[in-house]
CSV table of C-alpha atoms in Angstrom, one decimal:
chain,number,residue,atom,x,y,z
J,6,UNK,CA,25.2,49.9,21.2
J,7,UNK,CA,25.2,46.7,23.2
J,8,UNK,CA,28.6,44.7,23.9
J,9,UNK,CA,28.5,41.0,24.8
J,10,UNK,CA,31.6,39.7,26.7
J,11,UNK,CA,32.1,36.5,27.6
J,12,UNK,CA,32.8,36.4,31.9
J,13,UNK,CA,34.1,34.1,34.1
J,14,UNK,CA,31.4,35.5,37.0
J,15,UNK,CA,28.5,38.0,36.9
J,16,UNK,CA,30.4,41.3,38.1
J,17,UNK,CA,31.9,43.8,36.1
J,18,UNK,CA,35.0,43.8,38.3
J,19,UNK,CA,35.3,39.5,36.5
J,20,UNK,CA,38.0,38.2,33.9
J,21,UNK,CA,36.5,37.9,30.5
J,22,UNK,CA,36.7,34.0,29.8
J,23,UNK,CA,39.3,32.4,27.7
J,24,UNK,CA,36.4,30.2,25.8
J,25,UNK,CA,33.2,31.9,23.9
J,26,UNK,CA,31.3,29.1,23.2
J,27,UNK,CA,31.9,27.4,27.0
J,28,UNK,CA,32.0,30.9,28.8
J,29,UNK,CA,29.7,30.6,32.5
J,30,UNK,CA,28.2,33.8,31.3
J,31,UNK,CA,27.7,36.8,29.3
J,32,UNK,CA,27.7,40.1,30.0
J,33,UNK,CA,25.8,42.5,27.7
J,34,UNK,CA,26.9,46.0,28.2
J,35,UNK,CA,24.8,48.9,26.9
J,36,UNK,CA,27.4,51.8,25.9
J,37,UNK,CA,24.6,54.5,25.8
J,38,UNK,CA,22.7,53.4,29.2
J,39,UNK,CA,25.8,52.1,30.8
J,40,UNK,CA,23.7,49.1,31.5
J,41,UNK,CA,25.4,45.7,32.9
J,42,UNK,CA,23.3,42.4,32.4
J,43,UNK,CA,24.6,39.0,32.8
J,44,UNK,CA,23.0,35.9,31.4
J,45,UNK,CA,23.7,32.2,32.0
J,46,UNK,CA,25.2,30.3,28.8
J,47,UNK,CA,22.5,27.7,28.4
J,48,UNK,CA,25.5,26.1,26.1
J,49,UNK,CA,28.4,25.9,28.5
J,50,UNK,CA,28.0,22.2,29.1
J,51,UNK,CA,26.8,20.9,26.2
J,52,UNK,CA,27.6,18.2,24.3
J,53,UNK,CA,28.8,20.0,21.2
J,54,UNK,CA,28.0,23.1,19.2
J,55,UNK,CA,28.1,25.1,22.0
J,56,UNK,CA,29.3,27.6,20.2
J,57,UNK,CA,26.3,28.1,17.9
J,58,UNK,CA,23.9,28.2,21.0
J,59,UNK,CA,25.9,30.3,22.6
J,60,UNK,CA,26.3,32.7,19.4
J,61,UNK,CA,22.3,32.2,19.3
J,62,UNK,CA,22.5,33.8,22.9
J,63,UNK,CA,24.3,36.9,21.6
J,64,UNK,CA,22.0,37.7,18.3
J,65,UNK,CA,18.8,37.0,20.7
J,66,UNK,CA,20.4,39.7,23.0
J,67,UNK,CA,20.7,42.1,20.7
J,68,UNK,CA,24.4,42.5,21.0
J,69,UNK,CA,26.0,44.5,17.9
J,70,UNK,CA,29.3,43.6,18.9
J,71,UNK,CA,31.1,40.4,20.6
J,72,UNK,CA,34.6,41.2,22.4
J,73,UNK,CA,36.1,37.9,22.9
J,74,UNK,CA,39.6,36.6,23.0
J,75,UNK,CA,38.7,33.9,20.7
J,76,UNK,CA,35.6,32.0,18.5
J,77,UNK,CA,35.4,28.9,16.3
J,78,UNK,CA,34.1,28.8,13.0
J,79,UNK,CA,30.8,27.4,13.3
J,80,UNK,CA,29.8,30.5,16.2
J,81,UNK,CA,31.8,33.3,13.8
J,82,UNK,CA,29.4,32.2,10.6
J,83,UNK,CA,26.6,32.3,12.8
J,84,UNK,CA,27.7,36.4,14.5
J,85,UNK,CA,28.3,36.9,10.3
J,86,UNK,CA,25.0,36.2,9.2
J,87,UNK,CA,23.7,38.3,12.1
J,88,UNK,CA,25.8,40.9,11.6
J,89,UNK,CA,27.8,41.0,14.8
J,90,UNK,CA,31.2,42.4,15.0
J,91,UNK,CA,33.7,40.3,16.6
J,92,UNK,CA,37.0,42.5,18.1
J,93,UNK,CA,39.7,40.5,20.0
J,94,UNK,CA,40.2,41.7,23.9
J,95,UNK,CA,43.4,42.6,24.8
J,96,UNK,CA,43.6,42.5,28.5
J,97,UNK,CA,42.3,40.2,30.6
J,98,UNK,CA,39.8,42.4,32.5
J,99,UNK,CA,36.2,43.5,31.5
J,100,UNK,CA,36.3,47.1,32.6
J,101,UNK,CA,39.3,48.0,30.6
J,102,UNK,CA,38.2,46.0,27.4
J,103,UNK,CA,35.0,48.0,27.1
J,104,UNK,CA,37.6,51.1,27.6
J,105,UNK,CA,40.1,50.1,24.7
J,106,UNK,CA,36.6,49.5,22.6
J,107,UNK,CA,35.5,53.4,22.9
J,108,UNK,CA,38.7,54.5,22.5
J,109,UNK,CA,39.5,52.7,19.3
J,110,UNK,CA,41.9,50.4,20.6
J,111,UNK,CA,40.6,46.9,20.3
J,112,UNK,CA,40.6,45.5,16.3
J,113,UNK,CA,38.7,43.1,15.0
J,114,UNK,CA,39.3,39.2,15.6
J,115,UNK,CA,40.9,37.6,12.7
J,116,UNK,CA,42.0,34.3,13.6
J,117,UNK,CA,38.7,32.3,14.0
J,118,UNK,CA,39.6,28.7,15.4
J,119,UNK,CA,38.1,25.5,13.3
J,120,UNK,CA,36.7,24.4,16.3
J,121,UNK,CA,37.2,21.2,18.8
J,122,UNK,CA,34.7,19.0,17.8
J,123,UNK,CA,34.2,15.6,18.9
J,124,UNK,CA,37.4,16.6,20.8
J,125,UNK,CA,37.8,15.6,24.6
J,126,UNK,CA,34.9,12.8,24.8
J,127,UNK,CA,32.8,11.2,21.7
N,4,UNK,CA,38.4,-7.1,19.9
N,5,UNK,CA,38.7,-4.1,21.8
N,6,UNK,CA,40.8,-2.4,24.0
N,7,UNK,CA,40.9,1.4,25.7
N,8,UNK,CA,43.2,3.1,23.9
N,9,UNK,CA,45.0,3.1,20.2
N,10,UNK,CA,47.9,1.0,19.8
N,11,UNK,CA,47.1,-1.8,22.5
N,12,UNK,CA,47.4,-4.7,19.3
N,13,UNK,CA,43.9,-4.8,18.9
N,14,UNK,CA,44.4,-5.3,14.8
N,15,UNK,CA,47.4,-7.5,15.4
N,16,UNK,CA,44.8,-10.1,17.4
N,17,UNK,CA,42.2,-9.6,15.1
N,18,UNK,CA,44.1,-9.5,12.0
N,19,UNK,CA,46.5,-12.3,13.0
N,20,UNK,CA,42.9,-15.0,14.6
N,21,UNK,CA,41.7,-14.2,11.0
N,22,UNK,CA,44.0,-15.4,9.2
N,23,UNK,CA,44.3,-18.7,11.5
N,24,UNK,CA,41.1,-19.3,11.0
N,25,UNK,CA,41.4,-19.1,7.0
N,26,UNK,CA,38.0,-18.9,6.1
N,27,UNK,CA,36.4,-16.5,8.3
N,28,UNK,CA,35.4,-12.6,7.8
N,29,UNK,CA,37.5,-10.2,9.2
N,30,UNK,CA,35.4,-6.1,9.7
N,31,UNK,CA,37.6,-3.1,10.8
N,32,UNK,CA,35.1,-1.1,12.6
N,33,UNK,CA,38.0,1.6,13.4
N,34,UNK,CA,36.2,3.2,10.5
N,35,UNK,CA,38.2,6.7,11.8
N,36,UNK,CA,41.4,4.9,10.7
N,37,UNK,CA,41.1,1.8,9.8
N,38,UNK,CA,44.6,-0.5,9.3
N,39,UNK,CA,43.3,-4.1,8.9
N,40,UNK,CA,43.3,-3.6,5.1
N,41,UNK,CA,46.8,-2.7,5.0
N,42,UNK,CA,47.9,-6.2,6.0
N,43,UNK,CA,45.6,-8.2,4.6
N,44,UNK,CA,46.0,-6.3,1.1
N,45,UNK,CA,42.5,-7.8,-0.2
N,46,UNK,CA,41.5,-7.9,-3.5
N,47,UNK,CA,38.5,-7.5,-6.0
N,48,UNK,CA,37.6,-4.5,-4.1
N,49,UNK,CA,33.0,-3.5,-4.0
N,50,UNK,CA,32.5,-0.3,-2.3
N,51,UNK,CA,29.4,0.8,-1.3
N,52,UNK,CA,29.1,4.5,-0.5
N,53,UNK,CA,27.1,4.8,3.1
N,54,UNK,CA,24.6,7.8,3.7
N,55,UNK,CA,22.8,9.9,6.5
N,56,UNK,CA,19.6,12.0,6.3
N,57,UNK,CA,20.2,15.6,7.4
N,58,UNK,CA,18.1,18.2,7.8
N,59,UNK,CA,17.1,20.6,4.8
N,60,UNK,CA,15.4,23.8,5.2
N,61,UNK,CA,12.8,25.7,3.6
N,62,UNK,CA,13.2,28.9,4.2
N,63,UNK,CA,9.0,30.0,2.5
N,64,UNK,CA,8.2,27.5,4.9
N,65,UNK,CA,9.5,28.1,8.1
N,66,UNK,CA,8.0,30.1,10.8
N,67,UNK,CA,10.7,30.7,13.0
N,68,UNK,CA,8.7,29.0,16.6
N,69,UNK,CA,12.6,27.3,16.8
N,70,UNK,CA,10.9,23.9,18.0
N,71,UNK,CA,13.9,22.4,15.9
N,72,UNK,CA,16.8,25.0,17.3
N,73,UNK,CA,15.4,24.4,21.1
N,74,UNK,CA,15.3,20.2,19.9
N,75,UNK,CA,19.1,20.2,18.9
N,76,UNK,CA,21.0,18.7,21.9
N,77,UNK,CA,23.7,19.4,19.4
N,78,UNK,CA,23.3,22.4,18.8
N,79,UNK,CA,23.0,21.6,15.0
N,80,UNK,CA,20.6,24.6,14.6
N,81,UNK,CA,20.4,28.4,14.6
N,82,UNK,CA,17.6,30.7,13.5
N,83,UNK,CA,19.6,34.2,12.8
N,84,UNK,CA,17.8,37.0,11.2
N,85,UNK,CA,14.6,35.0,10.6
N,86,UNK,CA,16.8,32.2,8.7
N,87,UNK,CA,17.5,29.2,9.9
N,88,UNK,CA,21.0,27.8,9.5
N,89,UNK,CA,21.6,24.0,9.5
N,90,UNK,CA,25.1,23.1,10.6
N,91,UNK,CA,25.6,19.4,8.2
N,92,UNK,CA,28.5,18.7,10.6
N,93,UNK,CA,27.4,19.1,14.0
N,94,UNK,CA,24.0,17.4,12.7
N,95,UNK,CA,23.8,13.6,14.4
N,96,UNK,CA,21.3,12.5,12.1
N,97,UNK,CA,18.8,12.2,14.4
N,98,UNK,CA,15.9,13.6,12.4
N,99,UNK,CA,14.0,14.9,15.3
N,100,UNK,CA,14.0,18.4,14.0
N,101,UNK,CA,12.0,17.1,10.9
N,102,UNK,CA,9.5,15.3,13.4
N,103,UNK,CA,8.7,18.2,15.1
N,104,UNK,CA,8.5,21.0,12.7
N,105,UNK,CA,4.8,22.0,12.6
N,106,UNK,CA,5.2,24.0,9.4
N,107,UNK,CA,6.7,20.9,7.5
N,108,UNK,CA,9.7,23.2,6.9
N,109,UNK,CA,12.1,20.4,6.8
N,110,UNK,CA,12.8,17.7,4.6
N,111,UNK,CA,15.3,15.0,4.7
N,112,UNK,CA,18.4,15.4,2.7
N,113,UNK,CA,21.0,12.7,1.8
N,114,UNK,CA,24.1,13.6,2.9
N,115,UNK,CA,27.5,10.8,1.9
N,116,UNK,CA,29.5,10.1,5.5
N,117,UNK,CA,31.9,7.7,4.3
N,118,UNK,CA,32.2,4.0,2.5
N,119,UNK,CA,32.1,0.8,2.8
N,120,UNK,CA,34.9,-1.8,0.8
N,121,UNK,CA,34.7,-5.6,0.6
N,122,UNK,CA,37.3,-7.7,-0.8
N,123,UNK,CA,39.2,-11.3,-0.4
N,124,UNK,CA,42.5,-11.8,0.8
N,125,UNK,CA,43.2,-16.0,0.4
N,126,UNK,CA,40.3,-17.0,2.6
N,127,UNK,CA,39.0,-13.9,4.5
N,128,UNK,CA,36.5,-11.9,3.3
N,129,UNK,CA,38.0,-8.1,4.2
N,130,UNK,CA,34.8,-5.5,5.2
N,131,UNK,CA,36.7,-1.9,6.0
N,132,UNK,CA,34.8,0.8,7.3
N,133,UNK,CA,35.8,4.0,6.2
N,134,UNK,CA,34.3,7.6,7.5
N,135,UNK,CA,35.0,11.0,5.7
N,136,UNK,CA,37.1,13.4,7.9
N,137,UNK,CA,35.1,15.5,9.8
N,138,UNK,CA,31.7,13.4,10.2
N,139,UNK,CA,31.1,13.7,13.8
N,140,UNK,CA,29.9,9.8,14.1
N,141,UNK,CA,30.8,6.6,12.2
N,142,UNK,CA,28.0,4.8,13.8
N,143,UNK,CA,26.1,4.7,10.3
N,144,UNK,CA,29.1,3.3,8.5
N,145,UNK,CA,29.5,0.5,11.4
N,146,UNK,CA,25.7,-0.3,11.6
N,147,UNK,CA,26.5,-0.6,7.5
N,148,UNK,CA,29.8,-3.4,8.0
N,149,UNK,CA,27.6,-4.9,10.9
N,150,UNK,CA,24.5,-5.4,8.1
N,151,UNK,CA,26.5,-6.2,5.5
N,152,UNK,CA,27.6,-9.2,7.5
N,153,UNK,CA,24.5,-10.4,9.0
N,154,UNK,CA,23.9,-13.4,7.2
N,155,UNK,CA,27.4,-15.3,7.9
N,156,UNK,CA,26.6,-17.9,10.2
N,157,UNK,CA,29.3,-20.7,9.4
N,158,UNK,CA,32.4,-19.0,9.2
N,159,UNK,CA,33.9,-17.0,12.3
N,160,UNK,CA,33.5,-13.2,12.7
N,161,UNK,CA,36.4,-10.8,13.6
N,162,UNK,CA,35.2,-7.4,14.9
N,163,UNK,CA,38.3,-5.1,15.0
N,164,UNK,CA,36.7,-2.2,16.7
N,165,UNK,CA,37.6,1.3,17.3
N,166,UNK,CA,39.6,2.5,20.9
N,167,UNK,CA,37.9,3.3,24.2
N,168,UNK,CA,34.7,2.7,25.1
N,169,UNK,CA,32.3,5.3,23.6
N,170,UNK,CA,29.2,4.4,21.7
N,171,UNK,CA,30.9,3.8,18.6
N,172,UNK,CA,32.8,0.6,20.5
N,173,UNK,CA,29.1,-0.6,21.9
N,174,UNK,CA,27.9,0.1,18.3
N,175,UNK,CA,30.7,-2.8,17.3
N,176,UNK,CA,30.1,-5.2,20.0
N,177,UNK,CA,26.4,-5.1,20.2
N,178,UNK,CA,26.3,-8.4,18.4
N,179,UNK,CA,28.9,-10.1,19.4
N,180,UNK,CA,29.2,-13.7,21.1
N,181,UNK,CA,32.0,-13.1,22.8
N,182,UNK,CA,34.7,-10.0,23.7
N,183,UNK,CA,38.5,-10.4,23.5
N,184,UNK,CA,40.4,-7.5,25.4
N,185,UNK,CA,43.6,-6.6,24.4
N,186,UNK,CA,45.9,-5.5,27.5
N,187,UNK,CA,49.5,-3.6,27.7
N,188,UNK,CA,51.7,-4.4,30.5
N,189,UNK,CA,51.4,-1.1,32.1
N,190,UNK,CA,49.7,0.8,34.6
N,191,UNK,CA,48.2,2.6,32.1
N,192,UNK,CA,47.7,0.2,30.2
N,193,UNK,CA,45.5,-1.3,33.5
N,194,UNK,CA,43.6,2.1,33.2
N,195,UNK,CA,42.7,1.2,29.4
N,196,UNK,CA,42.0,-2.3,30.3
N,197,UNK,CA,39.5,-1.5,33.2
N,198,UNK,CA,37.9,0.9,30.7
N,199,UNK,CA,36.8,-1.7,28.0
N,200,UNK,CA,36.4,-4.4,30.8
N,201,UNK,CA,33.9,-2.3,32.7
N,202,UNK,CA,32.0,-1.7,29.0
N,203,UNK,CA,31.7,-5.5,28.8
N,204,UNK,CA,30.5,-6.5,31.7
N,205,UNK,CA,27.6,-3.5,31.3
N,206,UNK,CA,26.4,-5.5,28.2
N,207,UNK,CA,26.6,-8.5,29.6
N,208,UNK,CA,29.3,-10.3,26.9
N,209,UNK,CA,31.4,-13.0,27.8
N,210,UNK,CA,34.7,-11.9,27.6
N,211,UNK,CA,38.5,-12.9,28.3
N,212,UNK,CA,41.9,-10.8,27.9
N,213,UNK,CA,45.4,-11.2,25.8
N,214,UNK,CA,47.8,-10.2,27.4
N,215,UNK,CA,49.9,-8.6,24.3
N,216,UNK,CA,53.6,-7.0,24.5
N,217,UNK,CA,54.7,-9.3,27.1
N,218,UNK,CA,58.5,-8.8,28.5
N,219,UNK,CA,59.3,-12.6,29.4
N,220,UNK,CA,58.7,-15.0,32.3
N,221,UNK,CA,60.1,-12.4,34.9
N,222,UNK,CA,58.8,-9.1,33.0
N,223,UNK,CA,56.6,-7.2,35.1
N,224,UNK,CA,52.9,-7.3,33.8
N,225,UNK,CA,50.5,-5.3,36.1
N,226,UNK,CA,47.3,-6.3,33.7
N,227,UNK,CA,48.1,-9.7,34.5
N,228,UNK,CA,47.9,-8.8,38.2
N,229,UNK,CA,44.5,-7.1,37.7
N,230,UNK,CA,43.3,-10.1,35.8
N,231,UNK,CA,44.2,-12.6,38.1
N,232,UNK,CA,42.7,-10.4,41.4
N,233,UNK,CA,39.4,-9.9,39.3
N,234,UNK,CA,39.1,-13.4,38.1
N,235,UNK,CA,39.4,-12.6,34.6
N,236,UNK,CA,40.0,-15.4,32.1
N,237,UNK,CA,43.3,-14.7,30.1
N,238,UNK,CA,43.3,-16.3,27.0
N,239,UNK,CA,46.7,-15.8,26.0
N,240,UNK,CA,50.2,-14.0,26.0
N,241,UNK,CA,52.0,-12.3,23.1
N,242,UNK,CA,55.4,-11.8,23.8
N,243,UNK,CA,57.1,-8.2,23.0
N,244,UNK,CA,59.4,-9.8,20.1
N,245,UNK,CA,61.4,-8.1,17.8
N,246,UNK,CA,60.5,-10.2,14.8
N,247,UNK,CA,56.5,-9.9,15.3
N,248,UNK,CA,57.1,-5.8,15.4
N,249,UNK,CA,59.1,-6.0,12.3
N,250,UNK,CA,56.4,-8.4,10.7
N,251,UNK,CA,54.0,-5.8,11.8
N,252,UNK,CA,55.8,-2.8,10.3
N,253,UNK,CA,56.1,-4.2,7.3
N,254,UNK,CA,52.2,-4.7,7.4
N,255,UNK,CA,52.9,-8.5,7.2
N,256,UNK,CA,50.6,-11.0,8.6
N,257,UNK,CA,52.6,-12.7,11.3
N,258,UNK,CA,50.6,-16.1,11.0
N,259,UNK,CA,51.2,-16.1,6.9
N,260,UNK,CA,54.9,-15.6,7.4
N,261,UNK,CA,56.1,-17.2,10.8
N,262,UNK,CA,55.5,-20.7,11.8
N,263,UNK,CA,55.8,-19.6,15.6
N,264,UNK,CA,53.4,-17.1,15.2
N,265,UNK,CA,51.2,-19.0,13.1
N,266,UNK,CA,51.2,-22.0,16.2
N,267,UNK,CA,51.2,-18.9,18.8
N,268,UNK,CA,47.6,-17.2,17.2
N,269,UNK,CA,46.2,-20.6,16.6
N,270,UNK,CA,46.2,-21.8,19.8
N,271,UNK,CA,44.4,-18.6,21.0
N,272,UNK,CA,42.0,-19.0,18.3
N,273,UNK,CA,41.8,-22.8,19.9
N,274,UNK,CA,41.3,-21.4,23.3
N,275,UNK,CA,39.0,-18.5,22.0
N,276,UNK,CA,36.6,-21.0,20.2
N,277,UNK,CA,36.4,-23.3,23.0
N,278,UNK,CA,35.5,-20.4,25.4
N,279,UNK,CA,32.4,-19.1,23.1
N,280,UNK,CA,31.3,-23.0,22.6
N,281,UNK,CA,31.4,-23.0,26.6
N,282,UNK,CA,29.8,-19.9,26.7
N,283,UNK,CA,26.6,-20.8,24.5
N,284,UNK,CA,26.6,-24.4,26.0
N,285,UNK,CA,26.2,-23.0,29.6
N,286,UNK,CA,23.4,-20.1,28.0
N,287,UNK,CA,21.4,-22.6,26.7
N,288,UNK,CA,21.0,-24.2,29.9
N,289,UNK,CA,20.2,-20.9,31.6
């Protein structure tokens, strides 16, 4: 199964970001191969709806599951459609995340923010 | 009329020159909240609903080469599990998507944004703009007041636009002869002031500033000092007055109820008028 993780910097030792949709990067962690790859969020500076892109980013990755400490609405419907489970990280570093994950620990992210759109320059 | 931020008096000067003028049309482009209509109270109300064209998707259709999703600089787009998803609220209404699509996939869709009122109150015709919460741009209900408008030529125009200096404010002033900045005596009320005064100057409007909230002959006013070491023409100065706030709580129109007030705004409008006749004499002789 592959994990996307929103990351401050491309190492597995890096903080998993506060934002989804503005993350740097992504890491998308195969639990089976033990694989690490990072990606660039193409949506981090955009304009708006960079949730959505970046969500994009995660189905086109193949990602069955999203651990993130938080997502907006418009990135949530877009993980739903595809099918992507979303669980809430509980400690601020990647390694231990993916730990609490495989050993049950992390539950599912039920607070999904409305978003801050238009918010912080029109 | 415009100024950086909310609360600078920008519907106070607008509302306030209106009425001086008596017959003249008054538009509140602050179509996120507009105010002006609560003082001027207008009557025999038209309302005209105002559209955009958003993009509708069908589904047979579409091929799923995401020309449109790769197109979206807002991200309005998303093409999950060979579907494509159209976000209504992130979409600007730009219609590029429907441009592009080889497949003919989309079609244009009417979507409502907001309305458009008109109504009297004594001699001013009232235009409010008013957008839907959560439309990401009032720029097609402004474009709307602006249109609505076009054909006045004899009577004086009051733009009440929206705060700062985004493209919803260059939306408002695009047309306009002249640009009257409403300042705070503050520092950042300088910051606001350079904001709006920078935007002007980039399109090229004549322009001058009121000074508004003024604390007396000895009162500190640091957009005065900015005015005066930039060279900018200040119009004139509205004291901070207990009775105009209390007019202005009560959503009274100062000039309709106080004689000072009605001498104070009409001498601005004076010196306002004389400015733009200055200003088209000397463009005409460019």
């Amino acid at each position: 199964m592959k994990i996307a993780i929103p990351v401050d910097e491309k190492s597995l030792e890096s903080n998993v970001c506060v934002s989804f949709g503005r993350a740097p990067c992504f890491l998308i962690y195969d639990t089976e191969t033990k694989e690490s790859v990072f990606l660039d969020n193409s949506a981090a500076a955009n304009k708006g709806g960079a949730g959505i892109k970046a969500a994009q980013i995660i189905v086109d990755n193949e990602a069955g599951t999203l651990l993130t400490p938080r997502c907006g609405e418009n990135a949530a419907n877009v993980l739903k459609l595809a099918g992507i489970k979303i669980y809430k990280t509980r400690d601020i570093s990647v390694k231990k995340n993916i730990d609490d994950l495989s050993s049950g620990r992390l539950s599912l992210l039920d607070e999904i923010h409305p978003g801050f759109h238009g918010r912080g320059g029109n | 009329m415009l100024s950086g931020k909310g609360g600078t008096g920008k519907t106070l000067v607008s509302v306030n020159l209106a009425a001086a003028a008596e017959a003249s049309t008054y538009l509140d482009c602050d179509v996120e909240e507009p105010n002006g209509y609560l003082f001027f109270k207008p009557e025999n109300i038209q309302e005209e609903e105002v559209h955009i064209r958003i993009p509708k998707v069908d589904g047979k259709l579409c091929s799923g080469c995401r020309k449109c999703v790769d197109f979206c600089r807002f991200n309005a787009l998303a093409f999950i599990k060979n579907q494509l998803m159209v976000f209504e609220d992130i979409c600007h209404s730009c219609g590029g998507c429907i441009l592009l699509c080889p497949e003919k996939a989309l079609a244009e869709k009417e979507k409502i944004i907001g309305k458009v009122q008109k109504g009297a109150s004594e001699e001013v015709t009232v235009y409010t703009g008013i957008l839907n919460t959560g439309e990401p741009s009032g720029i097609p209900i402004i474009k709307k007041l602006l249109d609505e408008n076009k054909h006045e030529t004899e009577k004086i125009t009051f733009i009440d636009c929206p705060p700062g200096s985004a493209c919803i404010v260059m939306e408002s002033i695009k047309g306009a002869d002249y640009c009257v900045l409403v300042a705070e005596p503050t520092l950042f009320g300088v910051h606001n002031l350079d904001m709006v005064y920078e935007l002007v100057r980039l399109f090229k409007k004549p322009f001058g500033v009121v000074l508004n909230k003024c604390l007396g002959l000895d009162g500190e006013n640091p957009s005065e000092k900015f005015c005066l070491e930039k060279g900018i023409q200040i119009l004139g100065r509205i004291p901070f007055d207990h009775e105009l706030g209390k007019l202005n709580s009560n959503a009274e129109i100062a000039v309709r109820k106080s004689e000072g007030y009605r001498t104070i705004f009409s001498s601005l409008l004076e010196t306002v008028k004389r400015e733009v006749q200055h200003e088209a004499a000397s463009n005409s002789k460019r």
